[in-house]
mmCIF file of C-alpha atoms in Angstrom:
data_model
loop_
_atom_site.group_PDB
_atom_site.id
_atom_site.type_symbol
_atom_site.label_atom_id
_atom_site.label_comp_id
_atom_site.label_asym_id
_atom_site.label_seq_id
_atom_site.Cartn_x
_atom_site.Cartn_y
_atom_site.Cartn_z
ATOM 1 C CA ASP A 1 58.616 88.486 217.908
ATOM 2 C CA ALA A 2 56.157 91.164 216.801
ATOM 3 C CA GLY A 3 57.288 94.750 216.944
ATOM 4 C CA VAL A 4 55.174 97.840 217.413
ATOM 5 C CA ILE A 5 52.164 97.548 215.133
ATOM 6 C CA GLN A 6 50.494 100.617 213.704
ATOM 7 C CA SER A 7 47.408 101.067 211.579
ATOM 8 C CA PRO A 8 46.554 102.344 209.129
ATOM 9 C CA ARG A 9 49.871 102.498 207.287
ATOM 10 C CA HIS A 10 48.529 105.120 204.905
ATOM 11 C CA GLU A 11 45.579 107.453 205.268
ATOM 12 C CA VAL A 12 44.326 110.131 202.922
ATOM 13 C CA THR A 13 41.502 112.222 204.282
ATOM 14 C CA GLU A 14 39.743 115.465 203.587
ATOM 15 C CA MET A 15 40.203 118.529 205.717
ATOM 16 C CA GLY A 16 37.767 118.583 208.589
ATOM 17 C CA GLN A 17 37.439 114.840 208.886
ATOM 18 C CA GLU A 18 38.336 112.875 211.997
ATOM 19 C CA VAL A 19 41.434 110.718 211.841
ATOM 20 C CA THR A 20 42.200 107.897 214.265
ATOM 21 C CA LEU A 21 45.583 106.229 214.322
ATOM 22 C CA ARG A 22 46.065 103.001 216.230
ATOM 23 C CA CYS A 23 48.999 101.365 217.929
ATOM 24 C CA LYS A 24 49.791 98.047 219.578
ATOM 25 C CA PRO A 25 53.020 98.294 221.585
ATOM 26 C CA ILE A 26 55.448 95.455 222.166
ATOM 27 C CA SER A 27 54.107 93.074 224.785
ATOM 28 C CA GLY A 28 55.646 93.741 228.192
ATOM 29 C CA HIS A 29 56.671 97.304 227.459
ATOM 30 C CA ASN A 30 55.384 99.863 229.938
ATOM 31 C CA SER A 31 56.086 103.064 228.035
ATOM 32 C CA LEU A 32 54.415 104.256 224.869
ATOM 33 C CA PHE A 33 55.234 107.284 222.756
ATOM 34 C CA TRP A 34 53.591 109.050 219.845
ATOM 35 C CA TYR A 35 55.946 110.955 217.558
ATOM 36 C CA ARG A 36 55.310 113.066 214.476
ATOM 37 C CA GLN A 37 57.874 113.361 211.701
ATOM 38 C CA THR A 38 57.964 116.083 209.063
ATOM 39 C CA MET A 39 60.692 117.430 206.841
ATOM 40 C CA MET A 40 60.473 120.830 208.488
ATOM 41 C CA ARG A 41 60.353 119.845 212.156
ATOM 42 C CA GLY A 42 61.992 116.432 212.246
ATOM 43 C CA LEU A 43 60.913 113.997 214.956
ATOM 44 C CA GLU A 44 58.643 115.576 217.544
ATOM 45 C CA LEU A 45 57.395 113.836 220.683
ATOM 46 C CA LEU A 46 53.655 114.371 220.955
ATOM 47 C CA ILE A 47 52.793 112.391 224.084
ATOM 48 C CA TYR A 48 54.277 109.809 226.425
ATOM 49 C CA PHE A 49 52.389 107.203 228.446
ATOM 50 C CA ASN A 50 53.804 105.178 231.309
ATOM 51 C CA ASN A 51 51.746 102.242 232.584
ATOM 52 C CA ASN A 52 48.832 103.523 230.467
ATOM 53 C CA VAL A 53 48.865 106.947 232.153
ATOM 54 C CA PRO A 54 49.713 110.083 230.157
ATOM 55 C CA ILE A 55 52.855 111.524 231.728
ATOM 56 C CA ASP A 56 53.935 114.188 229.279
ATOM 57 C CA ASP A 57 51.606 115.660 226.672
ATOM 58 C CA SER A 58 53.464 118.934 226.274
ATOM 59 C CA GLY A 59 54.149 118.125 222.638
ATOM 60 C CA MET A 60 50.507 117.776 221.627
ATOM 61 C CA PRO A 61 50.113 120.681 219.219
ATOM 62 C CA GLU A 62 46.574 121.751 220.063
ATOM 63 C CA ASP A 63 43.184 120.635 221.277
ATOM 64 C CA ARG A 64 42.429 118.990 217.967
ATOM 65 C CA PHE A 65 44.826 116.241 218.991
ATOM 66 C CA SER A 66 43.987 113.685 221.657
ATOM 67 C CA ALA A 67 45.516 110.376 222.680
ATOM 68 C CA LYS A 68 44.281 107.514 224.792
ATOM 69 C CA MET A 69 45.699 104.302 226.144
ATOM 70 C CA PRO A 70 42.812 102.258 227.543
ATOM 71 C CA ASN A 71 45.025 99.254 228.252
ATOM 72 C CA ALA A 72 48.612 98.079 228.026
ATOM 73 C CA SER A 73 48.226 96.742 224.512
ATOM 74 C CA PHE A 74 46.435 99.525 222.681
ATOM 75 C CA SER A 75 46.654 103.247 222.102
ATOM 76 C CA THR A 76 44.998 105.720 219.762
ATOM 77 C CA LEU A 77 45.905 109.151 218.476
ATOM 78 C CA LYS A 78 42.954 111.129 217.219
ATOM 79 C CA ILE A 79 42.880 114.332 215.196
ATOM 80 C CA GLN A 80 39.541 116.096 214.983
ATOM 81 C CA PRO A 81 39.094 118.088 212.837
ATOM 82 C CA SER A 82 42.078 117.369 210.630
ATOM 83 C CA GLU A 83 43.888 120.107 208.703
ATOM 84 C CA PRO A 84 46.363 119.970 205.786
ATOM 85 C CA ARG A 85 49.198 121.014 208.100
ATOM 86 C CA ASP A 86 48.665 117.770 210.028
ATOM 87 C CA SER A 87 50.043 115.830 207.057
ATOM 88 C CA ALA A 88 53.024 113.899 208.399
ATOM 89 C CA VAL A 89 54.233 110.471 209.390
ATOM 90 C CA TYR A 90 53.028 109.530 212.847
ATOM 91 C CA PHE A 91 55.110 106.987 214.712
ATOM 92 C CA CYS A 92 54.121 104.998 217.737
ATOM 93 C CA ALA A 93 56.971 103.632 219.821
ATOM 94 C CA SER A 94 57.338 101.648 222.995
ATOM 95 C CA SER A 95 60.004 100.831 225.539
ATOM 96 C CA LEU A 96 60.540 99.184 228.892
ATOM 97 C CA ALA A 97 61.241 102.114 231.197
ATOM 98 C CA GLY A 98 63.484 101.523 234.151
ATOM 99 C CA ASN A 99 66.944 102.096 235.426
ATOM 100 C CA SER A 100 68.686 101.592 232.141
ATOM 101 C CA GLY A 101 69.256 103.243 228.821
ATOM 102 C CA ASN A 102 65.973 102.134 227.382
ATOM 103 C CA THR A 103 65.784 101.382 223.721
ATOM 104 C CA ILE A 104 62.763 102.941 222.056
ATOM 105 C CA TYR A 105 61.231 100.639 219.463
ATOM 106 C CA PHE A 106 59.383 102.398 216.675
ATOM 107 C CA GLY A 107 56.575 101.121 214.519
ATOM 108 C CA GLU A 108 56.665 101.595 210.772
ATOM 109 C CA GLY A 109 54.526 104.697 210.952
ATOM 110 C CA SER A 110 51.175 105.920 209.742
ATOM 111 C CA TRP A 111 51.515 108.167 206.723
ATOM 112 C CA LEU A 112 48.771 110.802 206.928
ATOM 113 C CA THR A 113 47.812 113.109 204.089
ATOM 114 C CA VAL A 114 45.087 115.690 204.679
ATOM 115 C CA VAL A 115 43.805 117.310 201.496
ATOM 116 C CA GLN V 1 68.567 123.832 226.647
ATOM 117 C CA GLN V 2 66.824 120.707 225.436
ATOM 118 C CA GLN V 3 68.154 120.995 221.900
ATOM 119 C CA VAL V 4 70.439 118.563 220.181
ATOM 120 C CA LYS V 5 72.111 120.121 217.160
ATOM 121 C CA GLN V 6 73.095 117.774 214.346
ATOM 122 C CA SER V 7 75.210 118.312 211.251
ATOM 123 C CA PRO V 8 75.471 117.957 208.353
ATOM 124 C CA GLN V 9 71.920 117.818 207.079
ATOM 125 C CA SER V 10 72.990 115.582 204.217
ATOM 126 C CA LEU V 11 76.122 113.692 203.325
ATOM 127 C CA ILE V 12 77.364 111.908 200.225
ATOM 128 C CA VAL V 13 80.223 109.462 200.693
ATOM 129 C CA GLN V 14 81.869 107.081 198.296
ATOM 130 C CA LYS V 15 81.789 103.370 198.996
ATOM 131 C CA GLY V 16 84.645 102.479 201.305
ATOM 132 C CA GLY V 17 84.938 105.964 202.718
ATOM 133 C CA ILE V 18 84.324 107.248 206.238
ATOM 134 C CA SER V 19 81.021 108.919 207.083
ATOM 135 C CA ILE V 20 81.084 111.352 209.995
ATOM 136 C CA ILE V 21 78.014 112.916 211.612
ATOM 137 C CA ASN V 22 78.320 115.373 214.462
ATOM 138 C CA CYS V 23 76.016 116.352 217.304
ATOM 139 C CA ALA V 24 76.167 118.861 220.120
ATOM 140 C CA TYR V 25 73.996 119.246 223.196
ATOM 141 C CA GLU V 26 73.503 121.854 225.889
ATOM 142 C CA ASN V 27 71.767 120.120 228.776
ATOM 143 C CA THR V 28 74.427 118.737 231.115
ATOM 144 C CA ALA V 29 71.807 116.428 232.659
ATOM 145 C CA PHE V 30 71.861 114.292 229.530
ATOM 146 C CA ASP V 31 73.782 111.107 230.175
ATOM 147 C CA TYR V 32 72.656 108.706 227.477
ATOM 148 C CA PHE V 33 73.350 109.269 223.797
ATOM 149 C CA PRO V 34 71.827 106.840 221.296
ATOM 150 C CA TRP V 35 72.004 106.941 217.517
ATOM 151 C CA TYR V 36 69.059 105.797 215.448
ATOM 152 C CA GLN V 37 69.070 104.680 211.819
ATOM 153 C CA GLN V 38 66.012 105.121 209.611
ATOM 154 C CA PHE V 39 65.516 103.564 206.193
ATOM 155 C CA PRO V 40 62.902 104.991 203.811
ATOM 156 C CA GLY V 41 59.403 103.902 204.744
ATOM 157 C CA LYS V 42 60.493 102.527 208.099
ATOM 158 C CA GLY V 43 60.637 103.760 211.664
ATOM 159 C CA PRO V 44 63.927 104.693 213.302
ATOM 160 C CA ALA V 45 65.829 101.827 214.912
ATOM 161 C CA LEU V 46 68.551 101.948 217.547
ATOM 162 C CA LEU V 47 71.985 101.607 215.988
ATOM 163 C CA ILE V 48 74.443 102.219 218.828
ATOM 164 C CA ALA V 49 74.474 104.155 222.112
ATOM 165 C CA ILE V 50 77.011 105.536 224.559
ATOM 166 C CA ARG V 51 77.114 106.812 228.110
ATOM 167 C CA PRO V 52 79.526 109.607 229.048
ATOM 168 C CA ASP V 53 81.720 107.436 231.256
ATOM 169 C CA VAL V 54 83.568 106.327 228.116
ATOM 170 C CA SER V 55 84.967 108.402 225.274
ATOM 171 C CA GLU V 56 84.402 105.891 222.524
ATOM 172 C CA LYS V 57 82.220 102.909 221.703
ATOM 173 C CA LYS V 58 82.662 100.694 218.694
ATOM 174 C CA GLU V 59 80.298 98.145 217.194
ATOM 175 C CA GLY V 60 81.501 96.713 213.937
ATOM 176 C CA ARG V 61 81.965 99.534 211.444
ATOM 177 C CA PHE V 62 80.103 102.025 213.644
ATOM 178 C CA THR V 63 81.892 104.093 216.296
ATOM 179 C CA ILE V 64 80.604 106.800 218.623
ATOM 180 C CA SER V 65 83.143 109.327 219.844
ATOM 181 C CA PHE V 66 82.157 111.366 222.890
ATOM 182 C CA ASN V 67 83.669 114.598 224.219
ATOM 183 C CA LYS V 68 82.051 115.423 227.535
ATOM 184 C CA SER V 69 83.844 118.730 228.099
ATOM 185 C CA ALA V 70 82.822 120.017 224.676
ATOM 186 C CA LYS V 71 79.345 118.475 224.954
ATOM 187 C CA GLN V 72 79.741 116.904 221.556
ATOM 188 C CA PHE V 73 79.473 113.413 220.157
ATOM 189 C CA SER V 74 79.819 111.961 216.709
ATOM 190 C CA LEU V 75 79.085 108.856 214.686
ATOM 191 C CA HIS V 76 81.757 107.432 212.421
ATOM 192 C CA ILE V 77 80.878 104.820 209.824
ATOM 193 C CA MET V 78 84.011 103.119 208.558
ATOM 194 C CA ASP V 79 84.156 101.460 205.146
ATOM 195 C CA SER V 80 80.765 102.948 204.263
ATOM 196 C CA GLN V 81 78.551 100.744 202.097
ATOM 197 C CA PRO V 82 75.565 101.540 199.854
ATOM 198 C CA GLY V 83 73.417 99.609 202.360
ATOM 199 C CA ASP V 84 74.293 102.241 204.968
ATOM 200 C CA SER V 85 72.337 104.823 202.967
ATOM 201 C CA ALA V 86 69.706 106.019 205.435
ATOM 202 C CA THR V 87 68.830 108.905 207.701
ATOM 203 C CA TYR V 88 70.725 108.970 210.988
ATOM 204 C CA PHE V 89 69.450 110.677 214.118
ATOM 205 C CA CYS V 90 71.495 111.425 217.175
ATOM 206 C CA ALA V 91 69.601 111.705 220.426
ATOM 207 C CA ALA V 92 70.110 112.502 224.064
ATOM 208 C CA SER V 93 68.275 111.712 227.258
ATOM 209 C CA THR V 94 68.769 110.905 230.886
ATOM 210 C CA TYR V 95 69.598 107.298 231.653
ATOM 211 C CA GLY V 96 66.990 106.151 234.111
ATOM 212 C CA GLY V 97 63.332 106.752 234.752
ATOM 213 C CA TYR V 98 61.303 108.735 232.257
ATOM 214 C CA GLN V 99 63.470 109.260 229.258
ATOM 215 C CA LYS V 100 62.302 112.229 227.267
ATOM 216 C CA VAL V 101 64.499 111.551 224.304
ATOM 217 C CA THR V 102 65.507 114.651 222.387
ATOM 218 C CA PHE V 103 66.335 113.886 218.772
ATOM 219 C CA GLY V 104 68.618 115.763 216.431
ATOM 220 C CA THR V 105 67.256 116.915 213.090
ATOM 221 C CA GLY V 106 68.712 113.985 211.164
ATOM 222 C CA THR V 107 71.409 113.459 208.532
ATOM 223 C CA LYS V 108 70.545 111.874 205.223
ATOM 224 C CA LEU V 109 73.497 109.725 204.193
ATOM 225 C CA GLN V 110 73.974 108.517 200.655
ATOM 226 C CA VAL V 111 76.798 106.102 199.934
ATOM 227 C CA ILE V 112 77.588 105.952 196.231
ATOM 228 C CA PRO V 113 79.326 103.016 194.550
#
């Protein structure tokens, strides 16, 4: 059973370039999350989608960041233009939201380095 | 009020010992407390979770203790093994509907032989 699939696994880019991270959630899950992990700030929720609709984007740091979920099986997180302080591990995660303690399933992350 | 405070930041335990990680929360609306385990190069994965209607939950060598009045909960790893070396995150959320999970800052556990 495939888990959450993220690509690319590693990305090194120059400051100012556009970065697009991709995610395929677990089939049947109706919630999708983008998290950012750094040593300084830990795990931060960037945005949450439910049934492909953005519900909470309060964690998106600034207008340079945007996320889309055009269908139930695909989401992107875009950074344009990228800056060195965006260097982090970006995790996509999915869950089946409902009346239960939903387990959030994380992908293996996209390791972004902006130089 | 959304914070979850976790300690210690790092922990070194000898093989066979007990590892204890503590968390505290402020928001009384939280009623679901999962722990996630993260190995290097991997995403976090659910380890064990508890709801506040019980004071303790045990799964194998892993036990969550929960103190509702103190708004604290902890993870105990009995008979710690080198394979338990990982980063552990406590978390808190509400049980149903949209779960905005608030994570602690993580504890890096190293179990030495």
